[in-house]
Amino acid sequence: GPQAAAYGLDYAWGEGGRDVAETARIAQLRHQASQARQCVASGGGTVLHVRPGEVLRLAQAFDEAPHGWLIIAARHQGARDQAYHNTFQAIPADRIWRPALPPKPRIHGTLPAMVVSPGDNRYRYPFLDELGRYRVRFLFDLDRWSPGGDSRPVRLAKPFAGGGFGLHLPLHAGTRV
């Protein structure tokens, strides 16, 4: 069954809901999406009714799909000089189909920015919040923001710093980072 191959840990951070019930529902949906991809079959042929959502029942039964195969993707091809042909992907029909989440966008490398403060030079020293975080303006962001509203709070990374030791030289507004 589906649980036989369900080993490992699927860790997704930051997907919690507003309450326990919503969080449990999100976890159930992610689990169903993971189970749907445990067994994916690929095939092809010339049968016209092959389309996502259809259940394909074959003369030969498979242990993995005793109730047939649920088609999740299909591609149809044909032209005047080419005979009709299709390819498809399918999962066991007794599984609940949930689409995969799109991959989270990633930025590779570093992003240049400039330290900003929320005032008109009234801060003699750098402006830090209660957790020691700065506000920065990313150089690719051409929009105008209210003073200090350019970014979310950003921590300053130092190579030799920790609880009770290290050196911190504060950055002033206008410093490029």
Short mmCIF file of C-alpha atoms in Angstrom, two decimals:
data_model
loop_
_atom_site.label_atom_id
_atom_site.label_comp_id
_atom_site.label_asym_id
_atom_site.label_seq_id
_atom_site.Cartn_x
_atom_site.Cartn_y
_atom_site.Cartn_z
CA GLY A 1 0.00 0.00 0.00
CA PRO A 2 0.96 3.67 -0.05
CA GLN A 3 2.32 3.61 3.51
CA ALA A 4 4.85 0.90 2.69
CA ALA A 5 7.07 3.39 0.85
CA ALA A 6 6.38 6.40 3.07
CA TYR A 7 9.71 6.64 4.86
CA GLY A 8 11.70 9.77 5.54
CA LEU A 9 10.99 13.30 6.60
CA ASP A 10 9.35 15.95 4.44
CA TYR A 11 10.17 19.19 6.20
CA ALA A 12 8.36 22.34 5.08
CA TRP A 13 8.97 25.42 7.19
CA GLY A 14 6.62 28.39 7.37
CA GLU A 15 3.44 26.78 6.07
CA GLY A 16 1.49 26.94 9.33
CA GLY A 17 -2.12 28.04 9.33
CA ARG A 18 -4.04 30.42 11.56
CA ASP A 19 -5.02 27.65 13.96
CA VAL A 20 -4.44 23.95 14.64
CA ALA A 21 -7.26 22.79 12.34
CA GLU A 22 -5.96 24.79 9.37
CA THR A 23 -2.40 23.59 9.99
CA ALA A 24 -3.63 19.97 10.09
CA ARG A 25 -5.48 20.50 6.80
CA ILE A 26 -2.36 21.93 5.13
CA ALA A 27 -0.32 18.96 6.41
CA GLN A 28 -2.95 16.54 5.05
CA LEU A 29 -2.86 18.19 1.60
CA ARG A 30 0.96 18.06 1.49
CA HIS A 31 0.87 14.39 2.54
CA GLN A 32 -1.65 13.56 -0.20
CA ALA A 33 0.49 15.39 -2.78
CA SER A 34 3.52 13.38 -1.66
CA GLN A 35 1.61 10.09 -1.81
CA ALA A 36 0.30 10.89 -5.30
CA ARG A 37 3.88 11.00 -6.60
CA GLN A 38 5.06 7.74 -5.03
CA CYS A 39 3.98 5.73 -8.06
CA VAL A 40 3.80 7.49 -11.44
CA ALA A 41 3.42 5.53 -14.67
CA SER A 42 4.22 6.85 -18.15
CA GLY A 43 2.72 5.58 -21.34
CA GLY A 44 1.62 6.38 -24.83
CA GLY A 45 -0.68 5.27 -27.57
CA THR A 46 -3.37 6.30 -30.03
CA VAL A 47 -6.52 6.19 -27.88
CA LEU A 48 -8.28 9.55 -28.27
CA HIS A 49 -9.99 9.79 -24.87
CA VAL A 50 -6.69 10.04 -22.97
CA ARG A 51 -6.93 13.26 -20.97
CA PRO A 52 -6.28 14.37 -17.37
CA GLY A 53 -8.98 13.18 -14.99
CA GLU A 54 -9.87 10.04 -16.96
CA VAL A 55 -9.31 6.61 -15.41
CA LEU A 56 -7.52 4.19 -17.71
CA ARG A 57 -8.42 0.55 -17.08
CA LEU A 58 -6.12 -1.97 -18.68
CA ALA A 59 -6.76 -5.62 -19.53
CA GLN A 60 -3.75 -6.55 -17.41
CA ALA A 61 -4.23 -5.54 -13.77
CA PHE A 62 -1.31 -4.12 -11.83
CA ASP A 63 -0.82 -4.62 -8.09
CA GLU A 64 0.04 -0.92 -7.78
CA ALA A 65 -3.23 0.16 -9.44
CA PRO A 66 -6.01 -2.43 -8.99
CA HIS A 67 -8.69 0.17 -9.86
CA GLY A 68 -6.93 1.53 -12.93
CA TRP A 69 -4.74 4.56 -13.59
CA LEU A 70 -5.79 8.19 -13.13
CA ILE A 71 -4.31 10.26 -15.93
CA ILE A 72 -2.64 13.41 -14.55
CA ALA A 73 -0.96 14.74 -17.70
CA ALA A 74 -1.37 14.10 -21.41
CA ARG A 75 0.25 15.37 -24.58
CA HIS A 76 -1.34 14.85 -27.98
CA GLN A 77 0.53 15.11 -31.28
CA GLY A 78 -0.41 14.72 -34.88
CA ALA A 79 -0.16 16.44 -38.25
CA ARG A 80 -0.91 15.80 -41.89
CA ASP A 81 2.40 14.06 -42.33
CA GLN A 82 2.45 12.49 -38.85
CA ALA A 83 0.02 9.94 -37.39
CA TYR A 84 -1.79 10.82 -34.17
CA HIS A 85 0.05 9.79 -31.01
CA ASN A 86 -0.22 10.68 -27.33
CA THR A 87 1.91 10.34 -24.23
CA PHE A 88 0.64 10.50 -20.68
CA GLN A 89 1.48 10.20 -17.00
CA ALA A 90 -0.82 8.45 -14.55
CA ILE A 91 -1.07 7.51 -10.88
CA PRO A 92 -3.10 4.71 -9.24
CA ALA A 93 -6.79 5.68 -9.41
CA ASP A 94 -7.33 5.05 -5.70
CA ARG A 95 -4.92 7.88 -4.82
CA ILE A 96 -6.07 11.43 -4.28
CA TRP A 97 -4.42 13.72 -6.83
CA ARG A 98 -2.90 16.91 -5.47
CA PRO A 99 -0.65 19.05 -7.67
CA ALA A 100 2.86 19.78 -6.49
CA LEU A 101 3.62 23.18 -5.06
CA PRO A 102 5.58 25.40 -7.42
CA PRO A 103 9.21 25.65 -6.38
CA LYS A 104 10.05 28.55 -4.11
CA PRO A 105 11.94 31.29 -5.90
CA ARG A 106 15.62 31.37 -5.04
CA ILE A 107 18.18 34.11 -5.45
CA HIS A 108 21.70 32.82 -5.97
CA GLY A 109 24.63 34.92 -4.86
CA THR A 110 24.53 38.21 -3.01
CA LEU A 111 22.29 41.24 -3.43
CA PRO A 112 23.80 44.73 -3.22
CA ALA A 113 21.97 47.12 -0.91
CA MET A 114 22.39 50.36 1.03
CA VAL A 115 21.68 50.89 4.73
CA VAL A 116 18.81 53.36 5.27
CA SER A 117 17.30 55.02 8.33
CA PRO A 118 13.72 56.11 8.96
CA GLY A 119 14.51 59.80 9.31
CA ASP A 120 16.00 62.85 7.67
CA ASN A 121 19.51 62.58 9.14
CA ARG A 122 18.18 62.98 12.69
CA TYR A 123 19.93 59.75 13.68
CA ARG A 124 23.56 60.46 14.51
CA TYR A 125 24.16 56.76 14.93
CA PRO A 126 22.79 53.93 12.79
CA PHE A 127 19.15 53.07 13.25
CA LEU A 128 18.71 49.54 14.64
CA ASP A 129 15.55 47.92 15.91
CA GLU A 130 15.31 46.22 19.30
CA LEU A 131 16.88 43.04 17.88
CA GLY A 132 19.84 44.83 16.28
CA ARG A 133 18.54 44.60 12.71
CA TYR A 134 19.02 47.18 9.96
CA ARG A 135 16.79 48.45 7.19
CA VAL A 136 18.30 48.37 3.71
CA ARG A 137 17.32 49.51 0.22
CA PHE A 138 18.11 46.97 -2.46
CA LEU A 139 19.78 48.70 -5.39
CA PHE A 140 17.54 46.99 -7.96
CA ASP A 141 14.41 48.38 -6.25
CA LEU A 142 13.61 51.65 -8.03
CA ASP A 143 10.35 52.32 -6.15
CA ARG A 144 10.17 55.11 -3.60
CA TRP A 145 9.33 54.02 -0.08
CA SER A 146 8.64 55.93 3.10
CA PRO A 147 11.87 56.49 5.09
CA GLY A 148 12.94 53.21 6.67
CA GLY A 149 10.24 51.22 4.86
CA ASP A 150 12.51 49.98 2.08
CA SER A 151 12.92 46.42 3.35
CA ARG A 152 12.11 43.99 6.08
CA PRO A 153 14.54 44.03 9.02
CA VAL A 154 17.88 42.47 8.02
CA ARG A 155 20.53 41.03 10.33
CA LEU A 156 24.18 41.93 9.87
CA ALA A 157 26.32 38.81 9.49
CA LYS A 158 29.73 38.89 11.16
CA PRO A 159 32.35 36.15 10.91
CA PHE A 160 33.39 36.14 14.58
CA ALA A 161 30.38 37.04 16.70
CA GLY A 162 28.23 35.23 19.18
CA GLY A 163 26.60 35.41 22.58
CA GLY A 164 28.97 37.33 24.85
CA PHE A 165 31.88 37.74 22.40
CA GLY A 166 32.77 39.35 19.09
CA LEU A 167 33.04 42.83 17.65
CA HIS A 168 30.29 44.94 16.13
CA LEU A 169 31.02 48.12 14.20
CA PRO A 170 27.64 49.67 13.37
CA LEU A 171 26.80 50.65 9.82
CA HIS A 172 25.58 54.18 9.15
CA ALA A 173 22.86 55.19 6.70
CA GLY A 174 24.29 55.27 3.18
CA THR A 175 26.73 52.40 3.73
CA ARG A 176 26.69 49.92 0.85
CA VAL A 177 26.42 46.31 1.91
#
